[in-house]
Amino acid sequence: MTSLTPSFRTRLARWASLGQAVLLACGALAATAPAAFAQTAYPAKPVTLVVPGPPGGITDQLGRLVAARMTSDYGIRVIVDNRPGAGGNLASEVVARAEPDGYTVLLGTQGTMASNQFLYRSLRFDPARDFVAAHGLIAVPNVLVVNGKLPYQTVRDLVTYAKGHPGKLSVSSAGNGTGSHLAAELFQTLAGVKFVHIPYKGSAPSINDLLSGQVDLTFDYPTSTLAQIQAGKLRALAVTGATRLPALPQVPTIAEAGYPGAESTSWIGLFFPARTQAAVVAKWQADVTRLLKDPAVVEAIHRMGGVPLPLGGEAFAGFVRAERTKWKATIERAGATID
């Protein structure tokens, strides 16, 4: 074997020292890796929850409830950002264009995610392409109500009269393309009747004219009608959800009244920008699943006139796809447009 020269032995010693230094550095890095991961674990900064409505409404109330609970659970602020306008389309566009890093979440609605694309001639986002459906939160049915002085005691009574007197009954709504309008259109199709549609700019004027007898019936939210029902000024004939409402246990569902295909709800859920990491979406899904089992949260949802919508992941995504199909057909039959 050839003996090592002094210069080669010197270089070898340096390489050994360098290797030892590298090993030590790697060991130090490995030791600090868990701490580094913990520092960057999601969420590491405030999360913005974009709400497609002004302060005070059901959407805002629900958004603030979710934000408060998630802030408490995460120890990181979840901030409500109200973005009203264009039926929720402005808020949806903000989130569609946001970085898909998990720090911008949309409180999506039946309008923004299912029906608006068929009501507006053009949207600057695609509900199916630009979002990931994370989890449902609430389903709010409409209540079919008539003026308390009218003789109809059941949905069958109403339908019988409407079939014998086409175009004689008027139905009010909170506006073209709103949940109250679409619920009425769906019911008319299934029941084979035709009402005269009177759109208003919101629920309040619609209910006021129903109370005064200017219109005959409407499909509106429990929060808009409950007090008048309890006072006997309006008569509730059915709720359009799949189950009876805790606040109106004596009022049948529209299916129980004989028209199962006329079920409809205005629902709200959580949506992330497309391409958001699956792990982030899964974390929210798990956390919201637990949230909707909390009795205090369930009670708050009941006070809003709704019921929990405990669908997450693909179950929620499938629900949203089915809603798009249903409302597309309803809107095309009605010829409803907004712009």
Coordinates of C-alpha atoms in Angstrom, one line a residue:
M1 CA 0.0 0.0 0.0
T2 CA 1.3 3.4 -0.9
S3 CA 2.0 5.5 2.2
L4 CA 0.1 8.7 2.7
T5 CA 2.0 11.9 2.0
P6 CA 2.0 14.6 4.6
S7 CA -0.1 16.9 2.4
F8 CA -2.7 14.2 1.7
R9 CA -3.0 13.4 5.5
T10 CA -3.6 17.1 6.1
R11 CA -6.4 17.2 3.6
L12 CA -8.0 14.0 4.9
A13 CA -8.0 15.5 8.4
R14 CA -9.7 18.6 7.1
W15 CA -12.3 16.5 5.3
A16 CA -13.0 14.5 8.5
S17 CA -13.4 17.7 10.5
L18 CA -15.7 19.1 7.9
G19 CA -17.8 15.9 7.9
Q20 CA -18.1 16.0 11.6
A21 CA -19.2 19.6 11.4
V22 CA -21.9 18.7 8.8
L23 CA -23.1 15.8 11.0
L24 CA -23.3 18.1 14.0
A25 CA -25.2 20.7 12.0
C26 CA -27.7 18.1 10.7
G27 CA -28.2 16.8 14.2
A28 CA -28.9 20.3 15.4
L29 CA -31.4 20.9 12.5
A30 CA -33.2 17.7 13.2
A31 CA -33.5 18.6 16.9
T32 CA -35.0 22.0 16.1
A33 CA -37.3 20.7 13.2
P34 CA -40.3 20.0 15.5
A35 CA -40.1 23.4 17.0
A36 CA -39.8 25.1 13.6
F37 CA -42.9 23.1 12.4
A38 CA -44.8 24.1 15.5
Q39 CA -44.1 27.7 14.8
T40 CA -45.4 27.5 11.2
A41 CA -48.4 25.2 11.9
Y42 CA -51.7 26.4 10.7
P43 CA -53.0 28.9 11.6
A44 CA -50.0 31.1 12.3
K45 CA -51.7 34.4 11.6
P46 CA -55.2 35.9 11.6
V47 CA -57.8 34.3 9.3
T48 CA -60.3 36.5 7.3
L49 CA -63.8 35.2 7.1
V50 CA -65.5 37.1 4.2
V51 CA -69.3 37.5 4.8
P52 CA -71.5 38.4 1.7
G53 CA -73.8 40.6 3.6
P54 CA -74.0 43.7 5.9
P55 CA -73.8 43.6 9.7
G56 CA -76.9 42.3 11.5
G57 CA -78.4 39.8 9.1
I58 CA -78.4 36.0 9.5
T59 CA -75.3 35.6 7.4
D60 CA -73.5 38.1 9.5
Q61 CA -74.7 36.6 12.8
L62 CA -73.6 33.2 11.7
G63 CA -70.2 34.5 10.6
R64 CA -69.6 36.2 13.9
L65 CA -70.6 33.0 15.8
V66 CA -68.2 30.9 13.7
A67 CA -65.4 33.5 14.0
A68 CA -65.7 33.8 17.8
R69 CA -65.6 30.0 18.3
M70 CA -62.7 29.5 15.9
T71 CA -60.8 32.3 17.5
S72 CA -61.2 30.7 20.9
D73 CA -60.2 27.3 19.6
Y74 CA -57.2 28.4 17.5
G75 CA -55.9 31.1 19.8
I76 CA -55.6 33.1 16.5
R77 CA -58.1 35.8 15.5
V78 CA -60.7 34.9 12.9
I79 CA -61.8 38.3 11.5
V80 CA -65.2 38.9 9.9
D81 CA -65.0 41.0 6.8
N82 CA -68.4 42.1 5.6
R83 CA -68.6 42.5 1.8
P84 CA -72.3 43.2 0.9
G85 CA -73.5 43.8 -2.6
A86 CA -74.6 42.1 -5.9
G87 CA -76.3 39.3 -4.1
G88 CA -73.0 38.1 -2.5
N89 CA -71.1 38.2 -5.7
L90 CA -68.6 40.9 -4.6
A91 CA -67.6 38.8 -1.5
S92 CA -67.3 35.7 -3.6
E93 CA -65.0 37.4 -6.1
V94 CA -62.7 38.6 -3.3
V95 CA -62.2 35.1 -2.1
A96 CA -62.0 33.5 -5.5
R97 CA -59.0 35.8 -6.2
A98 CA -57.4 35.4 -2.8
E99 CA -54.2 33.4 -2.2
P100 CA -55.1 29.8 -1.6
D101 CA -53.1 29.7 1.7
G102 CA -56.0 29.0 4.0
Y103 CA -56.2 32.5 5.4
T104 CA -59.2 33.7 3.4
V105 CA -62.5 31.8 3.8
L106 CA -65.9 32.5 2.3
L107 CA -69.2 32.2 4.1
G108 CA -70.9 31.0 0.9
T109 CA -74.7 30.9 0.4
Q110 CA -77.3 29.2 -1.7
G111 CA -77.2 32.3 -3.9
T112 CA -73.5 32.7 -4.3
M113 CA -72.7 29.1 -4.8
A114 CA -75.9 27.6 -6.5
S115 CA -78.3 30.1 -8.1
N116 CA -76.6 33.4 -8.9
Q117 CA -74.7 32.0 -11.8
F118 CA -78.1 31.4 -13.5
L119 CA -79.6 34.7 -12.5
Y120 CA -76.7 37.1 -13.5
R121 CA -75.7 37.3 -17.1
S122 CA -72.0 37.3 -16.2
L123 CA -70.0 36.6 -13.1
R124 CA -66.3 37.2 -12.6
F125 CA -65.9 33.9 -10.8
D126 CA -67.0 30.3 -11.4
P127 CA -68.6 28.8 -8.2
A128 CA -67.6 25.2 -9.3
R129 CA -64.1 25.9 -10.5
D130 CA -62.9 28.6 -8.1
F131 CA -63.8 27.2 -4.7
V132 CA -63.5 24.1 -2.5
A133 CA -66.6 23.3 -0.6
A134 CA -65.5 22.7 3.0
H135 CA -68.5 22.3 5.3
G136 CA -72.2 23.2 5.7
L137 CA -73.3 25.4 8.6
I138 CA -77.0 26.2 8.5
A139 CA -80.1 25.5 6.4
V140 CA -82.9 28.0 6.7
P141 CA -86.3 27.0 5.2
N142 CA -88.9 29.4 4.0
V143 CA -92.4 29.4 5.6
L144 CA -95.4 29.5 3.3
V145 CA -97.7 32.0 5.0
V146 CA -101.0 33.6 4.0
N147 CA -102.8 36.5 5.5
G148 CA -104.6 35.4 8.6
K149 CA -108.0 36.6 7.4
L150 CA -107.9 34.4 4.3
P151 CA -109.8 31.0 4.6
Y152 CA -107.0 28.7 3.6
Q153 CA -106.1 26.3 6.5
T154 CA -103.8 23.9 4.6
V155 CA -101.6 23.8 1.5
R156 CA -104.2 21.7 -0.2
D157 CA -106.9 24.4 0.4
L158 CA -104.6 26.9 -1.2
V159 CA -103.8 24.7 -4.2
T160 CA -107.4 23.8 -4.8
Y161 CA -108.4 27.5 -4.9
A162 CA -105.4 28.4 -7.1
K163 CA -106.2 25.7 -9.6
G164 CA -109.8 26.8 -9.9
H165 CA -108.9 30.5 -10.1
P166 CA -105.6 30.8 -12.2
G167 CA -103.8 34.1 -11.7
K168 CA -106.1 35.3 -8.9
L169 CA -103.6 34.8 -6.0
S170 CA -100.6 37.0 -5.7
V171 CA -97.3 35.9 -4.1
S172 CA -94.8 38.5 -2.8
S173 CA -91.1 38.0 -2.5
A174 CA -88.0 39.9 -1.2
G175 CA -87.0 40.5 -4.8
N176 CA -86.3 38.8 -8.1
G177 CA -84.0 35.9 -7.7
T178 CA -84.1 35.9 -3.9
G179 CA -84.8 32.7 -1.9
S180 CA -88.4 33.7 -1.3
H181 CA -88.9 34.1 -5.1
L182 CA -87.3 30.9 -6.0
A183 CA -89.1 28.9 -3.4
A184 CA -92.4 30.2 -4.8
E185 CA -91.4 29.3 -8.3
L186 CA -90.4 25.8 -7.3
F187 CA -93.7 25.3 -5.5
Q188 CA -95.8 26.5 -8.4
T189 CA -94.1 24.1 -10.8
L190 CA -94.6 21.1 -8.5
A191 CA -98.2 22.0 -7.5
G192 CA -99.3 22.9 -11.0
V193 CA -100.5 26.4 -10.1
K194 CA -99.8 29.9 -11.2
F195 CA -99.5 32.9 -8.8
V196 CA -98.9 36.6 -9.8
H197 CA -95.4 37.4 -8.5
I198 CA -95.0 40.8 -6.8
P199 CA -91.3 41.4 -6.1
Y200 CA -90.3 43.9 -3.3
K201 CA -87.0 45.3 -2.2
G202 CA -86.6 43.2 0.9
S203 CA -88.6 41.1 3.2
A204 CA -90.0 44.0 5.3
P205 CA -92.1 45.7 2.6
S206 CA -93.2 42.3 1.3
I207 CA -94.5 41.2 4.8
N208 CA -96.1 44.6 5.3
D209 CA -98.2 44.3 2.2
L210 CA -99.1 40.8 3.1
L211 CA -100.4 41.9 6.5
S212 CA -102.4 44.7 4.9
G213 CA -104.0 42.4 2.3
Q214 CA -102.3 43.8 -0.7
V215 CA -100.9 40.4 -1.5
D216 CA -102.2 36.9 -0.6
L217 CA -99.2 34.8 0.3
T218 CA -95.4 34.6 0.5
F219 CA -92.5 32.2 1.2
D220 CA -90.2 34.0 3.6
Y221 CA -87.8 33.2 6.5
P222 CA -88.9 32.4 10.0
T223 CA -87.2 35.4 11.4
S224 CA -89.4 37.6 9.1
T225 CA -92.7 35.9 9.8
L226 CA -92.6 34.2 13.3
A227 CA -93.8 37.1 15.4
Q228 CA -96.8 37.7 13.0
I229 CA -97.6 34.0 13.0
Q230 CA -97.6 33.9 16.8
A231 CA -99.8 37.0 16.8
G232 CA -102.3 35.3 14.5
K233 CA -101.9 37.9 11.8
L234 CA -100.3 35.4 9.4
R235 CA -101.1 31.8 9.1
A236 CA -98.3 29.3 8.4
L237 CA -99.3 26.5 6.1
A238 CA -95.9 24.7 5.7
V239 CA -92.2 25.0 6.1
T240 CA -90.1 24.2 3.0
G241 CA -87.3 22.4 4.8
A242 CA -86.9 18.6 5.3
T243 CA -87.9 18.8 9.0
R244 CA -90.3 20.8 11.1
L245 CA -88.9 23.9 12.8
P246 CA -88.4 23.8 16.5
A247 CA -90.1 27.3 16.7
L248 CA -93.1 26.0 14.7
P249 CA -93.5 22.4 15.7
Q250 CA -97.2 22.3 14.7
V251 CA -96.5 23.4 11.1
P252 CA -96.0 20.6 8.6
T253 CA -93.2 20.4 6.2
I254 CA -94.0 20.9 2.5
A255 CA -93.4 17.2 2.0
E256 CA -95.9 16.3 4.7
A257 CA -98.3 18.7 3.1
G258 CA -98.1 16.6 -0.1
Y259 CA -95.4 18.3 -2.2
P260 CA -92.0 16.6 -1.4
G261 CA -90.4 18.0 -4.5
A262 CA -91.0 21.5 -3.4
E263 CA -88.5 21.3 -0.5
S264 CA -86.1 24.3 -0.5
T265 CA -83.7 26.0 1.9
S266 CA -81.5 29.0 2.0
W267 CA -78.2 27.5 3.2
I268 CA -74.8 28.8 4.3
G269 CA -71.5 27.0 4.4
L270 CA -67.7 27.5 4.3
F271 CA -65.7 27.6 1.1
F272 CA -62.0 28.1 0.4
P273 CA -60.3 29.3 -2.8
A274 CA -59.4 26.5 -5.2
R275 CA -56.0 24.9 -4.6
T276 CA -56.1 25.5 -0.9
Q277 CA -54.1 22.7 0.8
A278 CA -56.2 19.7 1.6
A279 CA -54.8 19.5 5.2
V280 CA -56.1 23.1 5.9
V281 CA -59.5 22.3 4.5
A282 CA -59.6 19.0 6.5
K283 CA -58.8 20.8 9.7
W284 CA -61.7 23.2 9.3
Q285 CA -64.0 20.3 8.4
A286 CA -63.1 18.5 11.6
D287 CA -63.4 21.6 13.7
V288 CA -66.8 22.7 12.3
T289 CA -68.1 19.1 12.7
R290 CA -67.4 19.5 16.4
L291 CA -68.8 23.0 16.5
L292 CA -72.2 21.9 15.1
K293 CA -72.5 19.3 17.9
D294 CA -72.2 22.0 20.6
P295 CA -75.7 22.6 22.2
A296 CA -75.1 26.3 22.5
V297 CA -74.3 26.6 18.8
V298 CA -77.3 24.5 17.9
E299 CA -79.5 26.7 20.0
A300 CA -78.1 29.8 18.4
I301 CA -78.8 28.4 14.9
H302 CA -82.4 27.6 16.0
R303 CA -82.8 31.2 17.1
M304 CA -81.7 32.3 13.6
G305 CA -84.7 30.3 12.2
G306 CA -82.6 27.4 10.9
V307 CA -81.2 24.0 11.6
P308 CA -77.6 22.8 11.5
L309 CA -76.3 21.6 8.1
P310 CA -73.8 18.9 9.2
L311 CA -72.3 18.0 5.8
G312 CA -68.6 18.1 5.2
G313 CA -66.2 17.3 2.5
E314 CA -67.6 15.4 -0.5
A315 CA -71.0 15.1 1.1
F316 CA -71.2 18.9 1.2
A317 CA -69.7 19.3 -2.3
G318 CA -72.3 16.8 -3.6
F319 CA -75.1 18.7 -1.9
V320 CA -73.9 22.0 -3.6
R321 CA -73.8 20.3 -7.0
A322 CA -77.4 19.0 -6.6
E323 CA -78.5 22.5 -5.5
R324 CA -77.0 24.0 -8.7
T325 CA -78.9 21.5 -10.8
K326 CA -82.2 22.1 -9.1
W327 CA -82.1 25.9 -9.1
K328 CA -80.8 26.0 -12.7
A329 CA -84.0 24.2 -13.8
T330 CA -86.2 26.3 -11.6
I331 CA -84.7 29.6 -12.8
E332 CA -84.9 28.6 -16.5
R333 CA -88.6 27.7 -16.1
A334 CA -89.4 30.9 -14.4
G335 CA -87.3 33.0 -16.7
A336 CA -85.9 34.9 -13.7
T337 CA -83.0 37.3 -14.2
I338 CA -81.4 40.0 -12.1
D339 CA -79.2 42.0 -14.5

